[in-house]
C-alpha cells in the first residue's frame, strides 16, 4: 500500500502497542504519586505545601525529554541494568504526577466551601469529611480534565524516542530510515495517534458540557 | 552509594552550552509572535468566518492537538525534503513550532473572545463603531487580557517543547547535552545541569511574558485588577 508493505504497517502497530503500554504505566504511576501531591498542595501544613509546590514547579519547568535523560542516566549510576521502558515509565510518572496533582488540587478546591462547613456541622472528622463529602464531588469535577490530560500523556510518550524506547514514534523513525517514504509513514503514525487521542478529547469535552449543564 | 559528581565539563564545553541556550531562546522568541498571530486568526475564523473556513480551522486544530509535536516535525522535515523543498532544520523547527502553538493558542483565544461580556459589544455598537474598530479596540485587547495567563503557560510549554528539535539536528540545549554526554560519559551530571538551565529559562520567560503583559495592557497596569 503506497510503497509500504503490510508487514511494515504491522511494525507501526507494534510500536503503537508499546505507546499504549507506556501511556497506561504513566497514568497509573501518575495517579499513585499525583494524588498525594494534590493532597499535599491543599494541606495546611506549610512544609508539605512548600515541598509539593516546589516539586510541581520543578517538573513543570523541565522538558520531558530532559527528565527522560536524567532518569535514564540516573538509574544506570545505581548499577541497575537500564531498560528504556523502566526509565520512560519513571519519567512519565514524574511528569504526569506533577500535572495530575495540580489538576486534582484545582478540582478539590472547586468543591464549594459550604460543603466543608456542612460536614463540620455534622461533626464529621476531617478524614470523614474528605472521603464522604468532598471526594465524591471532586471526582465528578475531575473526570473531564483528567481524560483531557490522558491525551497529553499519550502524545508525550513520543518523547521517549530520545532514550531509544521502542514506541510508535520510534518505529516510524526506523521505517522512514528503511523505506524513505516519510509522508506515508509519518501520516500513518499521526493517524494512529489521532485515533487514540481524538476519542479521548471528544469524550472529555462531552463530559465537561454535561457537567456544566447539570450545574447551570 | 559512592557516586562522585563531576561538573568539570561546564568549563571545557562552556561555549557549546552557551550556544545551545542561545538556540533554544532563539527558537522560542522567533516562534511566539507568529504562533500567537496564527492562533488569533484561527480563533476569529472559527468564530466568525464562513462555514467552510470554520470547518477547515476545526480540522487543523483537532489534527494538531491530537498528534505529538515530534511526529509533526518529522512529517515536515523529512516530508518536505522528499518533495524537494530543502528548507533546513532550523526553518522546519520554527514552522512546526508556529503551526503547533497556533492550534493551541487558537483554542485559548477562542475562549477569550467568547468570555467578553455582551454589553461591551452592544456599547461599541451604540457608539457606531465599525466591525473592524470593534475587533481591534474592543474584542482583541479584552480577549488577550482575559486569557494571557493561559497564553503564558502555553508559550512556556512551547519553549520546553523545543527540546526535541535536536531530533532533526537543530542543536539546541538538549542536543548539546547529548553531545557533551557522548564525549564525557557523564550523562546524569550533564542532564542535571541542563535541567537546571531549563528551569532558569522557564522562570525567565515567565517573568518576561508577564512584563510584556504589563506593558501591553494599560488597564491592567493602572488598575492592577483582573478583568
Short mmCIF file of C-alpha atoms in Angstrom, two decimals:
data_model
loop_
_atom_site.label_atom_id
_atom_site.label_comp_id
_atom_site.label_asym_id
_atom_site.label_seq_id
_atom_site.Cartn_x
_atom_site.Cartn_y
_atom_site.Cartn_z
CA UNK A 1 0.00 0.00 0.00
CA UNK A 2 1.57 3.32 -1.12
CA UNK A 3 5.03 1.76 -1.28
CA UNK A 4 4.89 0.44 2.27
CA UNK A 5 4.26 -3.24 2.85
CA UNK A 6 1.65 -4.73 5.18
CA UNK A 7 4.44 -6.06 7.40
CA UNK A 8 5.77 -2.55 7.77
CA UNK A 9 2.36 -1.25 8.83
CA UNK A 10 2.34 -4.13 11.30
CA UNK A 11 5.62 -2.78 12.65
CA UNK A 12 3.91 0.57 13.28
CA UNK A 13 1.04 -1.15 15.08
CA UNK A 14 3.57 -2.96 17.24
CA UNK A 15 5.04 0.43 18.15
CA UNK A 16 1.55 1.73 18.90
CA UNK A 17 1.06 -1.14 21.33
CA UNK A 18 4.10 -0.01 23.33
CA UNK A 19 2.90 3.59 23.19
CA UNK A 20 -0.32 2.47 24.86
CA UNK A 21 1.57 0.37 27.41
CA UNK A 22 3.78 3.30 28.34
CA UNK A 23 0.78 5.66 28.50
CA UNK A 24 -1.02 3.33 30.89
CA UNK A 25 2.08 2.96 33.06
CA UNK A 26 2.49 6.73 33.09
CA UNK A 27 -1.14 7.26 34.02
CA UNK A 28 -1.19 4.64 36.78
CA UNK A 29 2.13 5.87 38.18
CA UNK A 30 0.97 9.46 37.86
CA UNK A 31 -2.20 8.66 39.78
CA UNK A 32 -0.33 6.89 42.58
CA UNK A 33 2.12 9.76 43.01
CA UNK A 34 -0.19 12.58 41.91
CA UNK A 35 -2.92 12.01 44.48
CA UNK A 36 -0.60 12.59 47.46
CA UNK A 37 0.79 15.60 45.62
CA UNK A 38 -2.71 17.04 45.26
CA UNK A 39 -3.47 16.40 48.93
CA UNK A 40 -0.16 17.95 49.96
CA UNK A 41 -0.89 21.01 47.80
CA UNK A 42 -4.12 21.73 49.72
CA UNK A 43 -2.79 20.75 53.14
CA UNK A 44 -2.50 23.39 55.81
CA UNK A 45 0.98 22.38 56.91
CA UNK A 46 3.34 24.80 55.25
CA UNK A 47 6.10 22.20 54.86
CA UNK A 48 4.00 19.78 52.80
CA UNK A 49 2.58 22.68 50.85
CA UNK A 50 6.00 24.14 50.02
CA UNK A 51 7.61 20.83 49.15
CA UNK A 52 4.79 19.72 46.87
CA UNK A 53 4.59 23.12 45.22
CA UNK A 54 8.34 23.08 44.60
CA UNK A 55 8.05 19.58 43.15
CA UNK A 56 5.33 20.66 40.72
CA UNK A 57 7.24 23.79 39.68
CA UNK A 58 10.39 21.76 39.13
CA UNK A 59 8.80 19.11 36.96
CA UNK A 60 6.75 21.63 35.00
CA UNK A 61 9.82 23.73 34.30
CA UNK A 62 11.90 20.91 32.81
CA UNK A 63 11.17 19.46 29.38
CA UNK A 64 10.08 15.84 29.37
CA UNK A 65 12.98 14.67 27.15
CA UNK A 66 15.42 16.06 29.72
CA UNK A 67 13.52 14.27 32.53
CA UNK A 68 13.80 11.10 30.47
CA UNK A 69 17.56 11.55 30.11
CA UNK A 70 18.06 12.34 33.81
CA UNK A 71 16.13 9.22 34.81
CA UNK A 72 17.79 7.09 32.16
CA UNK A 73 21.32 8.04 33.17
CA UNK A 74 20.38 8.36 36.84
CA UNK A 75 19.12 4.80 37.12
CA UNK A 76 22.25 3.47 35.47
CA UNK A 77 24.62 5.05 38.00
CA UNK A 78 22.99 2.92 40.68
CA UNK A 79 24.33 -0.05 38.79
CA UNK A 80 20.97 -1.28 37.51
CA UNK A 81 20.69 -2.55 34.01
CA UNK A 82 18.76 0.26 32.36
CA UNK A 83 15.73 -0.77 30.47
CA UNK A 84 14.37 2.05 28.33
CA UNK A 85 10.82 1.05 29.27
CA UNK A 86 11.55 1.36 33.00
CA UNK A 87 13.29 4.71 32.57
CA UNK A 88 10.50 6.03 30.33
CA UNK A 89 7.83 4.82 32.77
CA UNK A 90 9.54 6.52 35.71
CA UNK A 91 9.92 9.73 33.71
CA UNK A 92 6.26 9.62 32.61
CA UNK A 93 5.25 9.02 36.24
CA UNK A 94 7.19 12.06 37.42
CA UNK A 95 5.80 14.17 34.61
CA UNK A 96 2.15 13.16 34.90
CA UNK A 97 2.12 13.21 38.71
CA UNK A 98 3.04 16.90 38.71
CA UNK A 99 0.32 17.83 36.23
CA UNK A 100 -2.32 15.49 37.69
CA UNK A 101 -1.53 16.75 41.19
CA UNK A 102 -2.11 20.31 40.03
CA UNK A 103 -5.32 19.38 38.17
CA UNK A 104 -6.76 17.49 41.12
CA UNK A 105 -5.80 20.22 43.54
CA UNK A 106 -7.99 22.55 41.47
CA UNK A 107 -10.83 20.03 41.45
CA UNK A 108 -10.78 19.60 45.22
CA UNK A 109 -10.75 23.35 45.68
CA UNK A 110 -13.64 23.71 43.24
CA UNK A 111 -15.97 21.97 45.69
CA UNK A 112 -17.86 24.81 47.40
CA UNK A 113 -16.58 25.76 50.83
CA UNK A 114 -20.03 25.36 52.32
CA UNK A 115 -19.69 21.62 51.80
CA UNK A 116 -16.73 21.54 54.17
CA UNK A 117 -18.65 23.67 56.66
CA UNK A 118 -21.74 21.48 56.44
CA UNK A 119 -19.58 18.42 57.06
CA UNK A 120 -18.12 20.11 60.09
CA UNK A 121 -21.59 20.92 61.41
CA UNK A 122 -22.45 17.22 61.17
CA UNK A 123 -19.48 16.53 63.47
CA UNK A 124 -17.57 14.55 60.83
CA UNK A 125 -13.86 14.21 61.40
CA UNK A 126 -11.66 15.84 58.78
CA UNK A 127 -10.90 12.45 57.20
CA UNK A 128 -14.59 11.51 57.07
CA UNK A 129 -15.42 14.91 55.65
CA UNK A 130 -12.89 14.48 52.92
CA UNK A 131 -13.82 10.91 51.98
CA UNK A 132 -17.62 11.08 52.21
CA UNK A 133 -18.41 14.68 51.32
CA UNK A 134 -15.63 16.28 49.28
CA UNK A 135 -14.08 13.40 47.35
CA UNK A 136 -17.25 12.18 45.56
CA UNK A 137 -17.99 15.70 44.36
CA UNK A 138 -14.39 16.42 43.42
CA UNK A 139 -14.19 13.18 41.43
CA UNK A 140 -17.06 14.22 39.23
CA UNK A 141 -15.39 17.58 38.52
CA UNK A 142 -12.08 15.81 37.90
CA UNK A 143 -13.19 13.47 35.12
CA UNK A 144 -13.06 15.84 32.11
CA UNK A 145 -9.65 17.42 32.83
CA UNK A 146 -8.18 14.03 33.71
CA UNK A 147 -9.34 12.47 30.46
CA UNK A 148 -8.06 15.57 28.69
CA UNK A 149 -4.69 15.09 30.31
CA UNK A 150 -4.65 11.45 29.16
CA UNK A 151 -4.35 12.88 25.65
CA UNK A 152 -1.25 14.78 26.75
CA UNK A 153 0.19 11.60 28.25
CA UNK A 154 -0.33 9.61 25.06
CA UNK A 155 1.22 12.35 22.94
CA UNK A 156 4.13 12.92 25.28
CA UNK A 157 5.14 9.27 25.37
CA UNK A 158 6.53 10.10 21.93
CA UNK A 159 9.39 11.94 23.68
CA UNK A 160 10.68 8.57 24.92
CA UNK A 161 12.20 8.27 21.46
CA UNK A 162 15.17 10.27 22.80
CA UNK A 163 16.23 7.39 25.05
CA UNK A 164 15.53 4.84 22.37
CA UNK A 165 12.32 3.34 23.71
CA UNK A 166 10.50 1.39 21.01
CA UNK A 167 7.17 3.15 20.65
CA UNK A 168 5.08 4.38 17.74
CA UNK A 169 7.35 7.34 17.00
CA UNK A 170 10.47 5.21 17.18
CA UNK A 171 9.06 2.56 14.87
CA UNK A 172 8.00 5.27 12.42
CA UNK A 173 11.50 6.72 12.54
CA UNK A 174 13.10 3.34 11.81
CA UNK A 175 10.65 2.65 8.99
CA UNK A 176 11.37 6.04 7.49
CA UNK A 177 15.09 5.33 7.53
CA UNK A 178 14.48 1.99 5.86
CA UNK A 179 11.94 2.95 3.19
CA UNK A 180 12.35 6.73 2.92
CA UNK A 181 8.64 7.26 2.44
CA UNK A 182 8.25 9.96 5.13
CA UNK A 183 4.86 11.26 4.00
CA UNK A 184 3.20 7.85 4.05
CA UNK A 185 4.83 6.63 7.24
CA UNK A 186 4.50 9.74 9.37
CA UNK A 187 0.94 10.29 8.15
CA UNK A 188 0.13 6.71 9.16
CA UNK A 189 1.77 7.25 12.56
CA UNK A 190 -0.09 10.53 13.00
CA UNK A 191 -3.37 8.81 12.13
CA UNK A 192 -2.75 6.13 14.75
CA UNK A 193 -2.01 8.79 17.38
CA UNK A 194 -5.11 10.67 16.26
CA UNK A 195 -7.22 7.51 16.51
CA UNK A 196 -6.09 7.09 20.12
CA UNK A 197 -6.30 10.73 21.18
CA UNK A 198 -9.32 12.14 19.36
CA UNK A 199 -11.94 9.90 21.06
CA UNK A 200 -10.43 10.86 24.41
CA UNK A 201 -10.61 14.56 23.56
CA UNK A 202 -14.20 14.22 22.41
CA UNK A 203 -15.14 12.28 25.50
CA UNK A 204 -13.54 14.89 27.76
CA UNK A 205 -15.39 17.72 26.03
CA UNK A 206 -18.76 15.95 26.14
CA UNK A 207 -18.35 15.15 29.80
CA UNK A 208 -17.47 18.75 30.53
CA UNK A 209 -20.54 20.05 28.73
CA UNK A 210 -22.75 17.63 30.64
CA UNK A 211 -21.20 18.79 33.90
CA UNK A 212 -21.85 22.43 33.00
CA UNK A 213 -25.45 21.73 32.11
CA UNK A 214 -26.04 19.98 35.41
CA UNK A 215 -24.56 22.86 37.36
CA UNK A 216 -26.38 25.51 35.37
CA UNK B 1 26.34 4.62 47.04
CA UNK B 2 29.52 6.42 46.18
CA UNK B 3 28.76 8.33 43.05
CA UNK B 4 31.05 11.30 42.58
CA UNK B 5 29.64 14.19 40.64
CA UNK B 6 31.93 15.75 38.10
CA UNK B 7 30.89 19.06 36.66
CA UNK B 8 34.22 19.85 35.00
CA UNK B 9 32.50 19.67 31.60
CA UNK B 10 30.96 23.04 32.42
CA UNK B 11 34.41 24.54 31.91
CA UNK B 12 35.50 22.60 28.84
CA UNK B 13 32.19 22.75 26.97
CA UNK B 14 31.21 26.23 28.02
CA UNK B 15 30.85 27.70 24.53
CA UNK B 16 28.78 24.73 23.31
CA UNK B 17 26.38 25.02 26.21
CA UNK B 18 26.03 28.77 25.73
CA UNK B 19 25.29 28.32 22.04
CA UNK B 20 22.69 25.68 22.95
CA UNK B 21 20.97 28.09 25.34
CA UNK B 22 21.07 30.75 22.63
CA UNK B 23 19.48 28.48 20.08
CA UNK B 24 16.72 27.45 22.50
CA UNK B 25 15.96 31.12 23.23
CA UNK B 26 16.08 31.97 19.53
CA UNK B 27 13.66 29.17 18.59
CA UNK B 28 11.27 30.34 21.30
CA UNK B 29 11.42 34.04 20.56
CA UNK B 30 11.04 33.58 16.81
CA UNK B 31 8.02 31.29 17.18
CA UNK B 32 5.95 33.08 19.83
CA UNK B 33 4.57 36.03 17.89
CA UNK B 34 3.74 34.25 14.60
CA UNK B 35 2.21 31.41 16.63
CA UNK B 36 0.04 33.85 18.55
CA UNK B 37 -0.98 35.68 15.37
CA UNK B 38 -1.87 32.42 13.63
CA UNK B 39 -3.83 31.30 16.70
CA UNK B 40 -5.77 34.56 16.88
CA UNK B 41 -6.56 34.42 13.16
CA UNK B 42 -7.79 30.84 13.55
CA UNK B 43 -9.90 31.74 16.58
CA UNK B 44 -11.54 34.56 14.61
CA UNK B 45 -12.03 32.27 11.61
CA UNK B 46 -13.61 29.61 13.73
CA UNK B 47 -15.95 32.02 15.49
CA UNK B 48 -16.96 34.47 12.77
CA UNK B 49 -15.80 33.01 9.46
CA UNK B 50 -17.93 31.41 6.77
CA UNK B 51 -18.92 27.78 7.18
CA UNK B 52 -16.08 26.29 5.10
CA UNK B 53 -13.48 28.28 7.00
CA UNK B 54 -14.88 27.15 10.33
CA UNK B 55 -14.63 23.53 9.20
CA UNK B 56 -11.10 23.95 7.87
CA UNK B 57 -9.89 25.63 11.06
CA UNK B 58 -11.54 22.97 13.23
CA UNK B 59 -9.83 20.20 11.27
CA UNK B 60 -6.48 21.98 11.59
CA UNK B 61 -6.85 22.48 15.33
CA UNK B 62 -8.01 18.94 16.05
CA UNK B 63 -5.33 17.39 13.85
CA UNK B 64 -2.55 19.31 15.58
CA UNK B 65 -3.87 18.94 19.11
CA UNK B 66 -4.30 15.19 18.83
CA UNK B 67 -0.91 14.27 17.40
CA UNK B 68 2.52 14.65 19.00
CA UNK B 69 4.74 17.58 18.04
CA UNK B 70 7.61 15.24 17.20
CA UNK B 71 5.56 13.48 14.51
CA UNK B 72 4.60 16.87 13.06
CA UNK B 73 8.26 17.87 12.99
CA UNK B 74 9.34 14.65 11.30
CA UNK B 75 6.50 14.95 8.81
CA UNK B 76 7.50 18.48 7.88
CA UNK B 77 11.24 17.95 7.85
CA UNK B 78 11.52 14.60 6.07
CA UNK B 79 8.36 15.07 4.04
CA UNK B 80 9.40 18.41 2.57
CA UNK B 81 12.85 17.02 1.82
CA UNK B 82 11.28 14.29 -0.32
CA UNK B 83 9.19 16.87 -2.14
CA UNK B 84 12.45 18.60 -3.00
CA UNK B 85 11.94 21.62 -0.77
CA UNK B 86 15.04 21.68 1.39
CA UNK B 87 14.19 24.27 3.99
CA UNK B 88 16.84 23.37 6.54
CA UNK B 89 16.32 22.01 10.04
CA UNK B 90 16.07 25.37 11.80
CA UNK B 91 13.32 26.63 9.49
CA UNK B 92 11.48 23.32 9.72
CA UNK B 93 11.65 23.54 13.52
CA UNK B 94 10.30 27.10 13.57
CA UNK B 95 7.49 26.29 11.11
CA UNK B 96 6.48 23.23 13.15
CA UNK B 97 6.51 25.25 16.37
CA UNK B 98 4.41 28.04 14.84
CA UNK B 99 1.86 25.58 13.44
CA UNK B 100 1.72 23.72 16.75
CA UNK B 101 1.43 26.79 19.00
CA UNK B 102 -1.07 28.31 16.58
CA UNK B 103 -3.51 25.46 17.17
CA UNK B 104 -3.21 25.67 20.95
CA UNK B 105 -3.44 29.44 21.19
CA UNK B 106 -6.40 29.38 18.81
CA UNK B 107 -8.39 27.43 21.40
CA UNK B 108 -7.21 29.74 24.18
CA UNK B 109 -8.09 32.90 22.23
CA UNK B 110 -11.45 31.45 21.25
CA UNK B 111 -12.26 31.06 24.94
CA UNK B 112 -11.15 34.67 25.41
CA UNK B 113 -13.41 36.02 22.64
CA UNK B 114 -16.35 34.08 23.99
CA UNK B 115 -15.80 35.34 27.53
CA UNK B 116 -16.18 39.04 26.62
CA UNK B 117 -19.41 40.34 28.16
CA UNK B 118 -22.11 41.06 25.58
CA UNK B 119 -22.58 44.54 26.98
CA UNK B 120 -19.14 45.53 25.68
CA UNK B 121 -20.13 44.72 22.10
CA UNK B 122 -23.52 46.39 22.46
CA UNK B 123 -21.88 49.50 23.86
CA UNK B 124 -19.43 49.55 20.93
CA UNK B 125 -22.35 49.24 18.52
CA UNK B 126 -24.11 52.12 20.22
CA UNK B 127 -21.01 54.24 19.66
CA UNK B 128 -21.36 53.48 15.92
CA UNK B 129 -18.00 51.74 15.77
CA UNK B 130 -17.36 49.74 12.64
CA UNK B 131 -16.87 45.98 12.75
CA UNK B 132 -13.14 46.48 12.28
CA UNK B 133 -12.87 49.07 15.05
CA UNK B 134 -14.82 46.84 17.42
CA UNK B 135 -12.45 43.97 16.73
CA UNK B 136 -9.20 45.88 17.10
CA UNK B 137 -10.06 48.13 20.01
CA UNK B 138 -12.68 46.18 21.97
CA UNK B 139 -12.52 42.46 21.30
CA UNK B 140 -8.83 41.72 20.74
CA UNK B 141 -7.41 43.60 23.74
CA UNK B 142 -10.04 42.28 26.11
CA UNK B 143 -9.80 38.70 24.89
CA UNK B 144 -6.00 38.76 25.11
CA UNK B 145 -6.10 40.28 28.58
CA UNK B 146 -8.64 37.71 29.79
CA UNK B 147 -6.57 34.71 28.73
CA UNK B 148 -2.98 35.93 28.95
CA UNK B 149 -2.11 33.68 31.93
CA UNK B 150 -3.10 30.65 29.83
CA UNK B 151 -1.11 32.03 26.89
CA UNK B 152 1.95 32.48 29.10
CA UNK B 153 1.74 28.83 30.18
CA UNK B 154 1.31 27.75 26.60
CA UNK B 155 4.39 29.67 25.44
CA UNK B 156 6.44 28.18 28.27
CA UNK B 157 5.31 24.71 27.21
CA UNK B 158 6.40 25.62 23.70
CA UNK B 159 9.83 26.65 24.97
CA UNK B 160 10.14 23.30 26.74
CA UNK B 161 9.00 21.53 23.57
CA UNK B 162 11.90 22.98 21.58
CA UNK B 163 13.97 20.36 23.39
CA UNK B 164 13.09 17.70 20.81
CA UNK B 165 14.36 19.72 17.89
CA UNK B 166 17.76 18.02 18.27
CA UNK B 167 15.99 15.03 16.70
CA UNK B 168 16.19 16.88 13.40
CA UNK B 169 19.72 18.08 14.15
CA UNK B 170 18.90 21.54 15.46
CA UNK B 171 21.48 21.54 18.23
CA UNK B 172 19.59 23.34 20.98
CA UNK B 173 20.27 22.83 24.67
CA UNK B 174 19.13 19.21 24.87
CA UNK B 175 21.07 18.33 21.74
CA UNK B 176 24.21 19.95 23.14
CA UNK B 177 23.66 17.93 26.30
CA UNK B 178 23.61 14.76 24.25
CA UNK B 179 26.86 15.67 22.50
CA UNK B 180 28.63 16.52 25.76
CA UNK B 181 27.30 13.33 27.32
CA UNK B 182 28.55 11.18 24.48
CA UNK B 183 32.06 12.63 24.85
CA UNK B 184 32.35 12.75 28.65
CA UNK B 185 30.09 9.78 29.58
CA UNK B 186 28.69 11.87 32.44
CA UNK B 187 25.06 11.64 31.29
CA UNK B 188 23.49 12.12 34.72
CA UNK B 189 25.61 15.15 35.63
CA UNK B 190 25.19 16.74 32.23
CA UNK B 191 21.41 16.43 32.20
CA UNK B 192 21.08 17.69 35.78
CA UNK B 193 22.81 20.87 34.62
CA UNK B 194 20.62 21.02 31.51
CA UNK B 195 17.52 20.60 33.68
CA UNK B 196 18.60 23.49 35.91
CA UNK B 197 19.24 25.64 32.83
CA UNK B 198 15.75 24.89 31.51
CA UNK B 199 14.25 25.78 34.89
CA UNK B 200 16.07 29.09 34.76
CA UNK B 201 14.93 29.70 31.19
CA UNK B 202 11.32 28.87 32.06
CA UNK B 203 11.40 31.26 35.01
CA UNK B 204 12.95 33.99 32.89
CA UNK B 205 10.43 33.52 30.10
CA UNK B 206 7.58 33.68 32.61
CA UNK B 207 8.91 36.95 34.02
CA UNK B 208 9.43 38.43 30.55
CA UNK B 209 5.95 37.47 29.35
CA UNK B 210 4.30 38.85 32.47
CA UNK B 211 6.32 42.01 31.99
CA UNK B 212 5.17 42.20 28.39
CA UNK B 213 1.58 41.80 29.57
CA UNK B 214 2.02 44.73 31.94
CA UNK B 215 3.29 46.82 29.05
CA UNK B 216 0.62 45.72 26.61
CA UNK B 217 -2.44 46.02 28.83
CA UNK B 218 -2.76 49.59 30.03
CA UNK B 219 -5.84 48.84 32.06
CA UNK B 220 -4.10 46.00 33.91
CA UNK B 221 -1.10 48.21 34.63
CA UNK B 222 -3.14 51.08 36.02
CA UNK B 223 -5.83 49.24 37.96
CA UNK B 224 -3.96 46.01 38.83
CA UNK B 225 -7.22 44.08 38.94
CA UNK B 226 -8.22 41.05 36.88
CA UNK B 227 -10.59 41.83 34.03
#
